[in-house]
CSV table of C-alpha atoms in Angstrom, one decimal:
chain,number,residue,atom,x,y,z
A,76,MET,CA,30.7,-69.2,-63.9
A,77,ALA,CA,34.4,-68.9,-64.8
A,78,TYR,CA,35.9,-65.5,-65.5
A,79,GLU,CA,37.6,-65.8,-68.9
A,80,LEU,CA,41.0,-64.1,-69.7
A,81,PRO,CA,40.0,-61.5,-72.3
A,82,ALA,CA,42.1,-61.2,-75.4
A,83,LEU,CA,44.1,-58.1,-75.8
A,84,PRO,CA,42.1,-55.4,-77.7
A,85,TYR,CA,45.0,-55.1,-80.2
A,86,ASP,CA,47.8,-57.3,-81.6
A,87,TYR,CA,50.8,-58.1,-79.4
A,88,ASP,CA,53.0,-55.9,-81.6
A,89,ALA,CA,50.5,-53.0,-81.9
A,90,LEU,CA,52.1,-50.9,-79.1
A,91,ASP,CA,55.7,-51.5,-80.3
A,92,PRO,CA,58.1,-49.8,-79.7
A,93,VAL,CA,56.5,-48.0,-76.8
A,94,ILE,CA,55.6,-51.4,-75.2
A,95,SER,CA,57.2,-54.4,-76.9
A,96,LYS,CA,55.6,-57.6,-78.0
A,97,SER,CA,57.6,-59.5,-75.5
A,98,THR,CA,56.3,-57.4,-72.6
A,99,LEU,CA,52.7,-57.8,-73.7
A,100,GLU,CA,53.2,-61.6,-74.1
A,101,PHE,CA,54.7,-62.0,-70.6
A,102,HIS,CA,52.3,-59.5,-69.0
A,103,HIS,CA,49.1,-60.7,-70.5
A,104,ASP,CA,49.8,-64.4,-71.1
A,105,LYS,CA,51.6,-65.1,-67.8
A,106,HIS,CA,50.9,-62.4,-65.2
A,107,HIS,CA,47.3,-61.6,-66.1
A,108,ALA,CA,46.5,-65.2,-67.0
A,109,GLY,CA,47.9,-66.3,-63.6
A,110,TYR,CA,45.6,-63.9,-61.7
A,111,VAL,CA,42.5,-65.2,-63.7
A,112,SER,CA,43.4,-68.8,-63.0
A,113,LYS,CA,43.8,-68.3,-59.3
A,114,TYR,CA,40.6,-66.2,-59.1
A,115,ASN,CA,38.6,-69.0,-60.8
A,116,ALA,CA,40.1,-71.6,-58.5
A,117,ALA,CA,39.2,-69.5,-55.5
A,118,VAL,CA,35.6,-68.9,-56.4
A,119,ALA,CA,34.8,-72.3,-57.8
A,120,GLY,CA,32.0,-74.0,-55.7
A,121,THR,CA,31.5,-70.9,-53.5
A,122,ASP,CA,28.7,-68.3,-53.4
A,123,TYR,CA,31.0,-66.0,-55.2
A,124,ASP,CA,31.0,-68.2,-58.3
A,125,SER,CA,27.6,-66.7,-59.5
A,126,GLN,CA,28.6,-63.1,-58.9
A,127,SER,CA,30.3,-60.6,-61.2
A,128,ILE,CA,34.0,-60.0,-60.7
A,129,GLU,CA,33.2,-56.4,-59.6
A,130,GLU,CA,30.8,-57.7,-56.9
A,131,VAL,CA,33.4,-60.2,-55.7
A,132,LEU,CA,36.2,-57.8,-55.4
A,133,LYS,CA,34.0,-55.2,-53.6
A,134,ALA,CA,32.8,-57.9,-51.1
A,135,ALA,CA,36.3,-59.4,-50.6
A,136,ALA,CA,37.8,-56.0,-50.0
A,137,LYS,CA,35.6,-55.7,-46.8
A,138,ASP,CA,36.7,-59.1,-45.4
A,139,PRO,CA,40.3,-59.4,-44.3
A,140,SER,CA,40.1,-63.2,-44.4
A,141,GLN,CA,39.5,-62.9,-48.2
A,142,ALA,CA,42.7,-61.0,-49.0
A,143,GLY,CA,43.9,-63.6,-51.4
A,144,LEU,CA,40.6,-63.7,-53.3
A,145,PHE,CA,40.5,-59.9,-53.4
A,146,ASN,CA,44.1,-59.7,-54.8
A,147,ASN,CA,43.3,-62.1,-57.7
A,148,ALA,CA,39.9,-60.6,-58.4
A,149,ALA,CA,41.2,-57.1,-58.4
A,150,GLN,CA,44.3,-57.9,-60.4
A,151,SER,CA,42.2,-59.7,-63.0
A,152,TRP,CA,39.9,-56.7,-63.3
A,153,ASN,CA,42.7,-54.1,-63.1
A,154,HIS,CA,44.7,-55.7,-66.0
A,155,THR,CA,41.7,-55.9,-68.3
A,156,PHE,CA,41.0,-52.2,-67.6
A,157,TYR,CA,44.7,-51.4,-68.2
A,158,TRP,CA,44.7,-53.1,-71.6
A,159,ASN,CA,41.7,-51.0,-72.6
A,160,SER,CA,43.3,-47.8,-71.2
A,161,MET,CA,45.9,-48.0,-74.1
A,162,ALA,CA,45.5,-47.8,-77.8
A,163,PRO,CA,47.9,-47.8,-80.8
A,164,ASN,CA,48.5,-44.2,-81.8
A,165,GLY,CA,46.9,-43.1,-78.6
A,166,GLY,CA,48.0,-40.5,-76.1
A,167,GLY,CA,48.2,-36.7,-76.5
A,168,THR,CA,45.3,-34.4,-75.6
A,169,PRO,CA,41.7,-35.5,-75.6
A,170,SER,CA,38.7,-33.7,-77.2
A,171,GLY,CA,35.1,-33.4,-76.4
A,172,ALA,CA,33.4,-33.7,-73.0
A,173,ILE,CA,36.3,-35.4,-71.3
A,174,ALA,CA,38.7,-32.6,-72.4
A,175,GLU,CA,36.2,-30.0,-71.1
A,176,LYS,CA,36.0,-31.9,-67.8
A,177,ILE,CA,39.8,-32.1,-67.5
A,178,ASP,CA,40.1,-28.4,-68.1
A,179,SER,CA,37.4,-27.7,-65.5
A,180,ASP,CA,38.6,-30.0,-62.8
A,181,PHE,CA,42.3,-29.8,-63.2
A,182,GLY,CA,42.8,-26.4,-64.7
A,183,GLY,CA,44.0,-27.8,-68.0
A,184,PHE,CA,45.5,-30.9,-69.6
A,185,ASP,CA,49.1,-30.1,-68.6
A,186,LYS,CA,48.1,-30.0,-65.0
A,187,PHE,CA,46.3,-33.4,-65.3
A,188,ALA,CA,49.3,-34.9,-67.1
A,189,GLU,CA,51.6,-33.6,-64.3
A,190,GLU,CA,49.5,-35.1,-61.5
A,191,PHE,CA,49.0,-38.4,-63.3
A,192,LYS,CA,52.7,-38.8,-64.0
A,193,GLN,CA,53.6,-37.8,-60.5
A,194,ALA,CA,51.1,-40.4,-59.1
A,195,GLY,CA,52.6,-43.1,-61.1
A,196,ALA,CA,56.2,-42.2,-60.4
A,197,THR,CA,55.8,-41.8,-56.7
A,198,GLN,CA,53.7,-44.9,-56.1
A,199,PHE,CA,56.1,-46.8,-53.7
A,200,GLY,CA,56.6,-50.4,-54.8
A,201,SER,CA,53.9,-52.0,-57.0
A,202,GLY,CA,50.6,-50.4,-57.9
A,203,TRP,CA,48.6,-48.2,-60.2
A,204,ALA,CA,47.8,-44.6,-61.0
A,205,TRP,CA,44.2,-43.8,-62.0
A,206,LEU,CA,42.0,-41.1,-63.4
A,207,VAL,CA,38.7,-41.5,-61.6
A,208,LEU,CA,35.4,-39.7,-61.2
A,209,ASP,CA,34.7,-39.2,-57.5
A,210,GLY,CA,31.6,-37.3,-56.4
A,211,GLY,CA,31.2,-35.8,-59.8
A,212,GLN,CA,34.8,-34.5,-60.0
A,213,LEU,CA,37.8,-35.9,-61.8
A,214,LYS,CA,40.7,-36.9,-59.6
A,215,VAL,CA,44.1,-38.6,-60.0
A,216,THR,CA,44.7,-41.3,-57.4
A,217,GLN,CA,47.3,-44.0,-56.8
A,218,SER,CA,46.9,-47.4,-55.3
A,219,SER,CA,49.2,-50.1,-54.1
A,220,ASN,CA,49.3,-53.7,-55.1
A,221,ALA,CA,45.9,-54.8,-56.2
A,222,SER,CA,43.9,-51.9,-54.7
A,223,ASN,CA,41.0,-50.7,-56.9
A,224,PRO,CA,39.0,-47.4,-56.9
A,225,LEU,CA,35.7,-49.4,-57.1
A,226,THR,CA,36.1,-50.3,-53.5
A,227,GLU,CA,36.3,-46.5,-52.6
A,228,GLY,CA,33.1,-45.7,-54.5
A,229,GLN,CA,35.0,-44.1,-57.3
A,230,THR,CA,34.5,-44.7,-61.1
A,231,PRO,CA,37.8,-45.5,-62.9
A,232,LEU,CA,38.2,-43.8,-66.2
A,233,LEU,CA,41.7,-45.0,-67.1
A,234,THR,CA,44.8,-46.5,-65.4
A,235,ILE,CA,48.5,-47.1,-65.8
A,236,ASP,CA,50.1,-50.2,-64.3
A,237,VAL,CA,53.3,-49.4,-62.5
A,238,TRP,CA,54.2,-52.9,-61.3
A,239,GLU,CA,57.7,-53.6,-62.6
A,240,HIS,CA,56.5,-56.4,-64.9
A,241,ALA,CA,54.6,-53.8,-66.9
A,242,TYR,CA,57.7,-52.0,-68.1
A,243,TYR,CA,60.9,-53.6,-67.0
A,244,LEU,CA,61.8,-55.5,-70.2
A,245,ASP,CA,61.5,-52.2,-72.1
A,246,TYR,CA,62.6,-49.5,-69.6
A,247,GLN,CA,64.4,-51.4,-66.9
A,248,ASN,CA,64.2,-49.2,-63.7
A,249,ALA,CA,63.3,-46.0,-65.6
A,250,ARG,CA,59.6,-46.0,-64.5
A,251,PRO,CA,59.2,-42.2,-65.3
A,252,ALA,CA,60.2,-42.8,-68.9
A,253,TYR,CA,57.5,-45.4,-69.3
A,254,ILE,CA,54.9,-43.1,-67.7
A,255,ASP,CA,55.9,-40.3,-70.0
A,256,VAL,CA,55.4,-42.3,-73.2
A,257,PHE,CA,52.2,-43.8,-71.8
A,258,VAL,CA,50.7,-40.3,-71.6
A,259,GLU,CA,52.2,-39.1,-74.8
A,260,LYS,CA,51.5,-42.1,-77.1
A,261,LEU,CA,49.3,-44.7,-75.5
A,262,ILE,CA,46.3,-43.3,-73.5
A,263,ASN,CA,43.0,-44.5,-75.0
A,264,TRP,CA,41.0,-41.3,-74.7
A,265,GLU,CA,38.0,-42.9,-76.4
A,266,PHE,CA,37.8,-45.5,-73.6
A,267,ALA,CA,38.2,-42.9,-70.9
A,268,ALA,CA,35.5,-40.7,-72.5
A,269,LYS,CA,33.1,-43.7,-72.8
A,270,ASN,CA,33.6,-44.5,-69.1
A,271,LEU,CA,32.9,-40.8,-68.2
A,272,GLU,CA,29.8,-40.7,-70.3
A,273,GLU,CA,28.4,-44.0,-68.8
A,274,ALA,CA,29.1,-42.6,-65.3
A,275,SER,CA,27.5,-39.2,-65.9
């Protein structure tokens, strides 16, 4: 049961100039596609082949001998989640239940934005910053390499990819500038709100 590389949920130039068409082409068609290809090769003919990718990454995370499988499963999943965490004309402040939850758990949107930007900017090396639901409370977390909140019993609501290939063509080494515009212009709050609603 091969895991298929999902198409981007928007055109390659839909996030331009915040994220360029070239970045999305390389990131989706090369990096993401590479993880998916390696994942499918790793599970083919094994007991994992009939399981969902979420089940596989959770199981592989518990087995040090399956580090390669975990990396490719988690990176395949993480990237799909990342594409959906962005939307053309996104960003800014949310509304509705997720806005109320952010106000309640962070003390306001500005405090959330500060924590989220800090998590992304201070993640050493490659990794991710996340907004998650953990024990009924919203939290900002960071993870290295392929690590994923699902393995910690958390529910991801949105993420930003801070591996260099996510931003280097557009921002070179200025990761904080990429994170700033992600929050201001790209966050797909409808996607995050849907994830919160389904987890509640």
